[in-house]
XYZ file of N, CA and C in Angstrom:
711
model
N -50.154 -14.990 89.588
C -50.480 -13.961 88.611
C -49.246 -13.156 88.269
N -48.461 -12.820 89.244
C -47.277 -12.007 89.018
C -46.274 -12.691 88.135
N -46.125 -13.984 88.299
C -45.153 -14.717 87.483
C -45.593 -14.759 86.044
N -46.898 -14.956 85.799
C -47.385 -15.020 84.440
C -47.210 -13.687 83.739
N -47.409 -12.582 84.447
C -47.233 -11.249 83.854
C -45.767 -11.037 83.488
N -44.871 -11.490 84.364
C -43.434 -11.330 84.069
C -43.049 -12.125 82.840
N -43.621 -13.333 82.699
C -43.318 -14.147 81.530
C -43.805 -13.469 80.274
N -45.017 -12.893 80.346
C -45.557 -12.210 79.158
C -44.698 -11.015 78.790
N -44.260 -10.287 79.785
C -43.395 -9.126 79.500
C -42.067 -9.565 78.873
N -41.527 -10.657 79.403
C -40.246 -11.149 78.884
C -40.381 -11.572 77.432
N -41.493 -12.285 77.132
C -41.711 -12.711 75.747
C -41.870 -11.514 74.837
N -42.576 -10.499 75.300
C -42.766 -9.297 74.463
C -41.455 -8.582 74.219
N -40.625 -8.517 75.271
C -39.319 -7.843 75.125
C -38.418 -8.603 74.156
N -38.474 -9.947 74.219
C -37.662 -10.762 73.307
C -38.092 -10.568 71.869
N -39.436 -10.469 71.661
C -39.932 -10.233 70.304
C -39.419 -8.909 69.766
N -39.405 -7.891 70.626
C -38.895 -6.569 70.208
C -37.430 -6.669 69.839
N -36.641 -7.411 70.621
C -35.212 -7.565 70.331
C -35.000 -8.285 69.011
N -35.831 -9.327 68.764
C -35.695 -10.075 67.516
C -36.008 -9.190 66.328
N -37.107 -8.407 66.431
C -37.476 -7.502 65.337
C -36.391 -6.467 65.119
N -35.854 -5.902 66.215
C -34.803 -4.879 66.111
C -33.540 -5.460 65.481
N -33.206 -6.695 65.858
C -32.024 -7.349 65.282
C -32.220 -7.612 63.802
N -33.466 -7.996 63.424
C -33.750 -8.236 62.005
C -33.611 -6.962 61.209
N -34.097 -5.850 61.779
C -33.973 -4.556 61.102
C -32.514 -4.190 60.932
N -31.727 -4.385 61.995
C -30.294 -4.088 61.908
C -29.617 -4.966 60.856
N -30.021 -6.257 60.799
C -29.430 -7.169 59.824
C -29.743 -6.723 58.406
N -31.006 -6.350 58.161
C -31.389 -5.878 56.828
C -30.645 -4.599 56.470
N -30.539 -3.720 57.451
C -29.807 -2.469 57.201
C -28.349 -2.756 56.891
N -27.772 -3.722 57.623
C -26.376 -4.079 57.370
C -26.186 -4.686 56.001
N -27.152 -5.548 55.609
C -27.079 -6.150 54.274
C -27.174 -5.077 53.206
N -28.060 -4.117 53.424
C -28.206 -3.030 52.453
C -26.937 -2.204 52.338
N -26.340 -1.861 53.463
C -25.094 -1.074 53.450
C -23.975 -1.866 52.791
N -23.891 -3.173 53.117
C -22.857 -4.018 52.519
C -23.052 -4.120 51.013
N -24.325 -4.259 50.581
C -24.608 -4.333 49.149
C -24.180 -3.072 48.435
N -24.520 -1.914 49.025
C -24.096 -0.642 48.428
C -22.582 -0.545 48.364
N -21.918 -0.997 49.428
C -20.451 -0.941 49.455
C -19.845 -1.836 48.372
N -20.418 -3.048 48.250
C -19.909 -3.953 47.222
C -20.157 -3.400 45.835
N -21.343 -2.805 45.625
C -21.651 -2.202 44.333
C -20.707 -1.047 44.042
N -20.412 -0.243 45.029
C -19.508 0.899 44.845
C -18.099 0.422 44.537
N -17.630 -0.566 45.311
C -16.259 -1.045 45.101
C -16.117 -1.779 43.786
N -17.227 -2.346 43.276
C -17.137 -3.013 41.979
C -17.016 -2.017 40.844
N -17.477 -0.789 41.082
C -17.440 0.245 40.048
C -16.327 1.259 40.259
N -15.693 1.268 41.407
C -14.646 2.239 41.730
C -13.462 1.519 42.342
N -12.276 2.099 42.123
C -11.044 1.556 42.695
C -10.508 2.555 43.690
N -10.271 2.123 44.891
C -9.703 2.992 45.922
C -8.345 2.448 46.302
N -7.440 3.340 46.553
C -6.081 2.948 46.926
C -5.436 4.070 47.700
N -4.510 3.702 48.575
C -3.755 4.704 49.323
C -2.544 5.184 48.550
N -2.231 4.508 47.429
C -1.059 4.860 46.621
C -1.486 4.888 45.157
N -2.249 5.906 44.773
C -2.833 5.990 43.431
C -1.754 6.222 42.392
N -1.838 5.503 41.240
C -0.938 5.675 40.110
C -1.744 5.656 38.822
N -1.260 6.356 37.812
C -1.928 6.423 36.520
C -1.029 5.769 35.481
N -1.580 4.780 34.756
C -0.804 4.145 33.689
C -0.566 5.134 32.559
N 0.602 5.087 31.961
C 0.922 5.972 30.845
C 1.954 5.301 29.951
N 1.963 5.720 28.684
C 2.944 5.227 27.731
C 4.166 6.127 27.784
N 5.309 5.528 27.927
C 6.561 6.281 27.959
C 7.354 5.900 26.712
N 7.622 6.874 25.869
C 8.361 6.632 24.630
C 9.629 7.468 24.622
N 10.788 6.835 24.637
C 12.023 7.620 24.538
C 12.159 8.223 23.150
N 12.505 9.486 23.096
C 12.690 10.186 21.826
C 14.176 10.465 21.659
N 14.755 9.960 20.574
C 16.189 10.140 20.338
C 16.425 10.424 18.866
N 17.521 11.094 18.598
C 17.881 11.383 17.211
C 18.475 10.142 16.558
N 18.211 9.973 15.271
C 18.748 8.832 14.540
C 20.140 9.111 13.983
N 20.595 10.333 14.119
C 21.909 10.709 13.608
C 22.673 11.436 14.698
N 23.960 11.572 14.498
C 24.792 12.324 15.430
C 25.085 13.693 14.840
N 25.321 14.641 15.719
C 25.626 15.976 15.230
C 25.503 17.016 16.328
N 25.790 18.242 15.974
C 25.735 19.376 16.887
C 24.279 19.787 17.090
N 23.831 19.806 18.362
C 22.459 20.217 18.660
C 22.363 21.731 18.511
N 21.618 22.150 17.542
C 21.517 23.575 17.233
C 20.436 24.275 18.042
N 19.345 23.572 18.305
C 18.215 24.224 18.971
C 17.366 23.182 19.695
N 16.939 23.515 20.930
C 16.012 22.683 21.700
C 14.734 23.479 21.897
N 13.619 22.896 21.506
C 12.366 23.648 21.495
C 11.334 23.122 22.489
N 11.744 22.579 23.598
C 10.776 22.127 24.588
C 11.355 22.316 25.981
N 10.468 22.349 26.959
C 10.845 22.430 28.357
C 10.340 21.176 29.064
N 10.869 20.926 30.247
C 10.434 19.761 31.007
C 8.947 19.856 31.328
N 8.253 18.721 31.204
C 6.823 18.604 31.505
C 5.947 19.461 30.597
N 6.475 19.882 29.478
C 5.685 20.665 28.517
C 4.789 19.730 27.709
N 3.567 20.166 27.471
C 2.649 19.383 26.641
C 2.898 19.724 25.178
N 3.094 18.693 24.365
C 3.367 18.901 22.938
C 2.382 18.077 22.122
N 2.234 18.475 20.889
C 1.371 17.763 19.957
C 2.225 16.949 18.988
N 1.613 15.949 18.426
C 2.307 15.114 17.452
C 2.794 15.974 16.279
N 4.071 15.808 15.939
C 4.651 16.569 14.839
C 5.342 17.845 15.271
N 5.160 18.255 16.541
C 5.854 19.459 17.017
C 7.361 19.212 17.027
N 8.122 20.229 16.653
C 9.577 20.109 16.643
C 10.107 20.154 18.066
N 10.872 19.130 18.450
C 11.468 19.079 19.780
C 12.891 19.621 19.776
N 13.657 19.270 18.778
C 15.024 19.798 18.681
C 15.494 19.739 17.237
N 16.493 20.540 16.945
C 17.080 20.603 15.601
C 18.580 20.370 15.718
N 19.092 19.529 14.829
C 20.525 19.248 14.755
C 21.103 20.020 13.577
N 22.328 20.489 13.725
C 22.971 21.244 12.645
C 22.927 20.431 11.351
N 22.288 21.003 10.342
C 22.034 20.270 9.091
C 23.029 20.590 7.986
N 24.043 21.411 8.257
C 24.945 21.845 7.184
C 25.644 20.663 6.511
N 26.143 19.715 7.299
C 26.845 18.559 6.722
C 25.902 17.714 5.876
N 24.698 17.496 6.387
C 23.731 16.661 5.671
C 23.167 17.385 4.455
N 23.053 18.705 4.527
C 22.612 19.470 3.365
C 23.660 19.411 2.260
N 24.936 19.444 2.654
C 26.017 19.326 1.670
C 25.947 17.985 0.945
N 25.653 16.929 1.694
C 25.538 15.609 1.069
C 24.361 15.559 0.101
N 23.277 16.233 0.448
C 22.126 16.296 -0.462
C 22.499 17.056 -1.728
N 23.209 18.174 -1.559
C 23.627 18.968 -2.724
C 24.552 18.159 -3.632
N 25.483 17.420 -3.022
C 26.394 16.590 -3.815
C 25.631 15.485 -4.548
N 24.667 14.886 -3.866
C 23.869 13.829 -4.502
C 23.065 14.384 -5.669
N 22.532 15.592 -5.502
C 21.794 16.225 -6.601
C 22.711 16.519 -7.782
N 23.926 16.991 -7.485
C 24.880 17.295 -8.554
C 25.267 16.020 -9.310
N 25.506 14.946 -8.574
C 25.864 13.681 -9.228
C 24.701 13.137 -10.053
N 23.484 13.339 -9.558
C 22.312 12.892 -10.316
C 22.183 13.670 -11.617
N 22.357 14.985 -11.537
C 22.275 15.797 -12.758
C 23.372 15.415 -13.744
N 24.575 15.133 -13.230
C 25.682 14.730 -14.101
C 25.370 13.409 -14.810
N 24.827 12.459 -14.077
C 24.484 11.171 -14.692
C 23.357 11.327 -15.705
N 22.431 12.242 -15.436
C 21.342 12.484 -16.392
C 21.872 13.120 -17.671
N 22.796 14.076 -17.515
C 23.396 14.694 -18.711
C 24.192 13.668 -19.507
N 24.922 12.817 -18.816
C 25.699 11.781 -19.506
C 24.782 10.846 -20.295
N 23.657 10.480 -19.693
C 22.702 9.615 -20.389
C 22.107 10.325 -21.600
N 21.867 11.633 -21.468
C 21.335 12.396 -22.601
C 22.341 12.458 -23.747
N 23.620 12.653 -23.401
C 24.666 12.695 -24.431
C 24.741 11.357 -25.165
N 24.697 10.276 -24.401
C 24.759 8.947 -25.019
C 23.554 8.713 -25.921
N 22.376 9.122 -25.456
C 21.160 8.934 -26.259
C 21.217 9.758 -27.539
N 21.683 11.015 -27.429
C 21.793 11.858 -28.625
C 22.823 11.299 -29.600
N 23.942 10.837 -29.059
C 24.973 10.250 -29.913
C 24.441 9.014 -30.634
N 23.646 8.221 -29.916
C 23.063 7.033 -30.547
C 22.103 7.425 -31.661
N 21.356 8.512 -31.442
C 20.437 8.979 -32.490
C 21.199 9.484 -33.711
N 22.295 10.232 -33.453
C 23.109 10.736 -34.564
C 23.700 9.575 -35.353
N 24.202 8.593 -34.624
C 24.786 7.428 -35.295
C 23.731 6.660 -36.084
N 22.518 6.564 -35.518
C 21.440 5.874 -36.230
C 21.096 6.607 -37.521
N 21.063 7.945 -37.451
C 20.815 8.722 -38.676
C 21.957 8.548 -39.672
N 23.181 8.500 -39.136
C 24.346 8.303 -39.999
C 24.284 6.948 -40.698
N 23.790 5.957 -40.002
C 23.662 4.631 -40.611
C 22.695 4.670 -41.786
N 21.604 5.418 -41.613
C 20.636 5.531 -42.714
C 21.283 6.168 -43.938
N 22.097 7.217 -43.690
C 22.790 7.885 -44.797
C 23.813 6.947 -45.423
N 24.590 6.270 -44.574
C 25.612 5.353 -45.075
C 24.985 4.194 -45.863
N 23.837 3.753 -45.423
C 23.172 2.662 -46.135
C 22.733 3.106 -47.529
N 22.211 4.345 -47.614
C 21.808 4.870 -48.927
C 23.019 5.015 -49.841
N 24.143 5.526 -49.273
C 25.369 5.651 -50.056
C 25.870 4.283 -50.501
N 25.734 3.296 -49.625
C 26.196 1.950 -49.947
C 25.399 1.365 -51.113
N 24.108 1.575 -51.103
C 23.281 1.063 -52.199
C 23.634 1.762 -53.514
N 23.879 3.084 -53.438
C 24.259 3.825 -54.655
C 25.611 3.358 -55.177
N 26.557 3.082 -54.257
C 27.884 2.611 -54.665
C 27.803 1.237 -55.324
N 26.920 0.396 -54.829
C 26.751 -0.925 -55.446
C 26.221 -0.805 -56.883
N 25.290 0.125 -57.063
C 24.759 0.349 -58.419
C 25.861 0.863 -59.336
N 26.689 1.797 -58.788
C 27.781 2.355 -59.585
C 28.783 1.275 -59.969
N 29.100 0.407 -59.037
C 30.031 -0.692 -59.326
C 29.458 -1.605 -60.408
N 28.180 -1.911 -60.301
C 27.561 -2.785 -61.308
C 27.613 -2.141 -62.693
N 27.337 -0.824 -62.771
C 27.350 -0.129 -64.065
C 28.756 -0.055 -64.645
N 29.723 0.353 -63.802
C 31.103 0.476 -64.306
C 31.683 -0.888 -64.665
N 31.259 -1.916 -63.949
C 31.730 -3.261 -64.276
C 31.186 -3.706 -65.640
N 29.949 -3.372 -65.907
C 29.371 -3.707 -67.212
C 30.111 -2.970 -68.344
N 30.403 -1.685 -68.111
C 31.150 -0.917 -69.119
C 32.547 -1.492 -69.316
N 33.177 -1.820 -68.203
C 34.537 -2.374 -68.278
C 34.553 -3.670 -69.090
N 33.624 -4.586 -68.811
C 33.579 -5.858 -69.539
C 33.259 -5.628 -71.038
N 32.367 -4.691 -71.269
C 32.011 -4.424 -72.669
C 33.204 -3.878 -73.445
N 33.904 -2.857 -72.870
C 35.061 -2.285 -73.569
C 36.217 -3.273 -73.639
N 36.308 -4.166 -72.693
C 37.351 -5.188 -72.748
C 37.112 -6.103 -73.947
N 35.879 -6.523 -74.107
C 35.560 -7.377 -75.260
C 35.746 -6.625 -76.587
N 35.350 -5.358 -76.588
C 35.513 -4.553 -77.804
C 36.985 -4.338 -78.125
N 37.775 -4.087 -77.083
C 39.206 -3.867 -77.295
C 39.862 -5.132 -77.818
N 39.464 -6.282 -77.276
C 40.037 -7.542 -77.749
C 39.622 -7.821 -79.210
N 38.477 -7.268 -79.583
C 38.015 -7.454 -80.981
C 38.434 -6.286 -81.866
N 39.312 -5.452 -81.339
C 39.791 -4.263 -82.061
C 38.638 -3.337 -82.468
N 37.557 -3.363 -81.636
C 36.421 -2.482 -81.916
C 36.424 -1.269 -80.997
N 37.382 -1.202 -80.058
C 37.508 -0.061 -79.146
C 38.969 0.220 -78.939
N 39.275 1.466 -78.697
C 40.674 1.857 -78.508
C 41.155 1.449 -77.121
N 42.493 1.495 -77.003
C 43.101 1.189 -75.699
C 42.683 2.228 -74.663
N 42.550 3.461 -75.079
C 42.171 4.527 -74.159
C 40.763 4.304 -73.612
N 39.853 3.877 -74.468
C 38.494 3.598 -74.013
C 38.474 2.441 -73.008
N 39.270 1.441 -73.280
C 39.365 0.297 -72.365
C 39.946 0.723 -71.022
N 41.045 1.508 -71.080
C 41.690 1.954 -69.836
C 40.750 2.838 -69.021
N 40.019 3.713 -69.680
C 39.076 4.592 -68.966
C 37.957 3.778 -68.291
N 37.450 2.781 -68.980
C 36.392 1.938 -68.409
C 36.903 1.149 -67.213
N 38.147 0.645 -67.359
C 38.728 -0.118 -66.244
C 38.985 0.784 -65.051
N 39.467 2.008 -65.278
C 39.740 2.945 -64.191
C 38.446 3.328 -63.467
N 37.375 3.549 -64.252
C 36.089 3.901 -63.643
C 35.567 2.760 -62.768
N 35.770 1.552 -63.247
C 35.335 0.387 -62.464
C 36.155 0.255 -61.184
N 37.475 0.424 -61.296
C 38.342 0.316 -60.116
C 37.994 1.380 -59.077
N 37.728 2.615 -59.543
C 37.383 3.706 -58.623
C 36.061 3.421 -57.907
N 35.056 3.002 -58.666
C 33.749 2.723 -58.049
C 33.833 1.555 -57.070
N 34.686 0.575 -57.401
C 34.863 -0.563 -56.494
C 35.555 -0.130 -55.202
N 36.564 0.756 -55.321
C 37.257 1.267 -54.133
C 36.303 2.098 -53.270
N 35.459 2.902 -53.921
C 34.481 3.701 -53.181
C 33.479 2.807 -52.442
N 33.071 1.736 -53.118
C 32.140 0.796 -52.469
C 32.764 0.189 -51.216
N 34.022 -0.219 -51.317
C 34.706 -0.810 -50.162
C 34.832 0.190 -49.009
N 35.144 1.464 -49.351
C 35.284 2.494 -48.322
C 33.944 2.763 -47.631
N 32.893 2.876 -48.429
C 31.562 3.128 -47.861
C 31.097 1.935 -47.028
N 31.438 0.740 -47.474
C 31.075 -0.465 -46.714
C 31.746 -0.459 -45.346
N 33.017 -0.058 -45.286
C 33.726 0.020 -44.008
C 33.105 1.078 -43.097
N 32.739 2.226 -43.673
C 32.099 3.276 -42.880
C 30.752 2.797 -42.328
N 30.037 2.091 -43.153
C 28.729 1.570 -42.736
C 28.885 0.551 -41.602
N 29.857 -0.354 -41.758
C 30.102 -1.352 -40.714
C 30.549 -0.697 -39.409
N 31.397 0.336 -39.529
C 31.864 1.052 -38.345
C 30.708 1.766 -37.643
N 29.818 2.370 -38.438
C 28.662 3.067 -37.860
C 27.749 2.089 -37.125
N 27.551 0.939 -37.695
C 26.712 -0.070 -37.041
C 27.347 -0.549 -35.737
N 28.671 -0.713 -35.745
C 29.370 -1.136 -34.537
C 29.249 -0.075 -33.445
N 29.412 1.195 -33.836
C 29.283 2.282 -32.863
C 27.874 2.344 -32.283
N 26.888 2.113 -33.133
C 25.500 2.121 -32.657
C 25.269 1.023 -31.632
N 25.830 -0.136 -31.891
C 25.685 -1.247 -30.946
C 26.331 -0.911 -29.607
N 27.519 -0.286 -29.668
C 28.212 0.093 -28.431
C 27.431 1.155 -27.670
N 26.911 2.145 -28.408
C 26.175 3.221 -27.754
C 24.870 2.719 -27.147
N 24.202 1.834 -27.860
C 22.979 1.265 -27.304
C 23.291 0.421 -26.072
N 24.420 -0.279 -26.113
C 24.817 -1.076 -24.954
C 25.162 -0.192 -23.762
N 25.684 1.007 -24.027
C 26.045 1.923 -22.940
C 24.843 2.695 -22.412
N 23.720 2.666 -23.134
C 22.527 3.373 -22.664
C 21.959 2.727 -21.404
N 21.971 1.405 -21.351
C 21.426 0.711 -20.187
C 22.217 1.010 -18.913
N 23.574 0.914 -18.927
C 24.320 1.294 -17.726
C 24.111 2.756 -17.337
N 23.974 3.627 -18.337
C 23.752 5.045 -18.040
C 22.425 5.244 -17.323
N 21.399 4.542 -17.783
C 20.094 4.635 -17.124
C 20.138 4.016 -15.727
N 20.855 2.907 -15.591
C 20.993 2.276 -14.274
C 21.739 3.192 -13.313
N 22.730 3.916 -13.832
C 23.480 4.848 -12.999
C 22.582 5.975 -12.493
N 21.626 6.394 -13.321
C 20.667 7.417 -12.888
C 19.858 6.905 -11.703
N 19.412 5.652 -11.781
C 18.642 5.067 -10.677
C 19.474 5.007 -9.397
N 20.761 4.681 -9.545
C 21.646 4.626 -8.375
C 21.793 6.011 -7.755
N 21.981 7.020 -8.594
C 22.138 8.386 -8.095
C 20.845 8.896 -7.461
N 19.705 8.495 -8.008
C 18.428 8.885 -7.402
C 18.285 8.270 -6.015
N 18.674 7.006 -5.888
C 18.600 6.340 -4.585
C 19.523 7.019 -3.576
N 20.726 7.398 -4.019
C 21.666 8.096 -3.136
C 21.103 9.450 -2.717
N 20.463 10.138 -3.640
C 19.845 11.434 -3.336
C 18.722 11.261 -2.314
N 17.866 10.269 -2.529
C 16.767 10.028 -1.588
C 17.295 9.671 -0.206
N 18.361 8.878 -0.163
C 18.958 8.494 1.115
C 19.532 9.713 1.833
N 20.187 10.588 1.080
C 20.744 11.804 1.678
C 19.634 12.702 2.209
N 18.526 12.770 1.501
C 17.401 13.596 1.945
C 16.764 13.020 3.209
N 16.740 11.694 3.325
C 16.204 11.066 4.535
C 17.060 11.435 5.742
N 18.377 11.352 5.600
C 19.270 11.717 6.701
C 19.140 13.203 7.033
N 18.902 14.021 6.025
C 18.686 15.442 6.282
C 17.418 15.649 7.101
N 16.385 14.878 6.820
C 15.134 15.015 7.576
C 15.316 14.615 9.038
N 16.292 13.743 9.319
C 16.544 13.325 10.694
C 17.128 14.447 11.549
N 17.557 15.536 10.943
C 18.095 16.652 11.723
C 16.996 17.389 12.475
N 15.750 17.104 12.152
C 14.609 17.680 12.871
C 13.910 16.550 13.617
N 13.935 16.598 14.954
C 13.308 15.575 15.786
C 11.952 16.092 16.231
N 10.901 15.336 15.951
C 9.541 15.768 16.265
C 8.894 14.820 17.267
N 7.810 15.291 17.887
C 7.065 14.475 18.845
C 6.314 13.372 18.110
N 6.408 12.122 18.591
C 5.723 11.019 17.901
C 4.210 11.049 18.073
N 3.738 11.640 19.187
C 2.301 11.780 19.417
C 2.077 12.835 20.501
N 0.818 13.161 20.777
C 0.486 14.148 21.802
C 0.873 13.609 23.173
N 1.354 14.500 24.035
C 1.692 14.087 25.385
C 2.618 15.070 26.064
N 3.016 14.723 27.279
C 3.915 15.562 28.057
C 5.355 15.092 27.878
N 6.245 16.051 27.771
C 7.667 15.752 27.671
C 8.214 15.526 29.068
N 9.033 14.522 29.218
C 9.611 14.225 30.516
C 10.810 15.107 30.825
N 11.805 14.507 31.444
C 12.979 15.255 31.852
C 13.810 15.657 30.642
N 14.232 16.884 30.624
C 15.065 17.397 29.529
C 16.525 17.133 29.872
N 17.164 16.283 29.074
C 18.555 15.892 29.351
C 19.501 16.341 28.256
N 19.076 17.260 27.422
C 19.913 17.704 26.307
C 19.890 19.216 26.228
N 21.003 19.770 25.831
C 21.153 21.216 25.696
C 21.790 21.525 24.348
N 21.573 22.709 23.821
C 22.247 23.092 22.572
C 23.758 23.018 22.726
N 24.403 22.559 21.670
C 25.856 22.493 21.711
C 26.361 21.075 21.496
């Protein structure tokens, strides 16, 4: 009887151990699951670091640093002025470019006005030329008529000479007006040809002015975006 009771007790104790071990196993699985879930959602490290964008900020031009407007580790916003470079030299270049642009514009205006004056002169010369041609035709008719009359003794020598002189004068005037007209047309062609280079020169001066203004803008260095400024390695001077 005693042996059977001991066996029953041993079996009961083993069942308790098995149940207790199963509980511990389930508890361990639960703790491990929570740990895995936590580690999948969180990163732990003994040497924590934060990724960041580092952008070196430098001036695109050389010059005397007039003013520094930031301190180390200062938080700045995009567009904030970090430093200013002496702009006197670059401002002078802008002023010179503006002066050259205005000069080229005035030169183009003079050429355009001269071309207009010459064009008006051509209109006047053309009208004079047509009138001179009519005068030559009339005096030539008179000259031929008095020549025939003089040869037929129907007109005096004086009448013939006067008709011939009038014809010669009108013919000389026609030739002079024709030369003036041709000269005016030639000048107009030259002036019109010079208008294109004058306009092109304006474009060149505008480009030079814009370029000078860009370099002037480089005298102000601004923050490219929001963030903290690193080590300050520049001083005024």
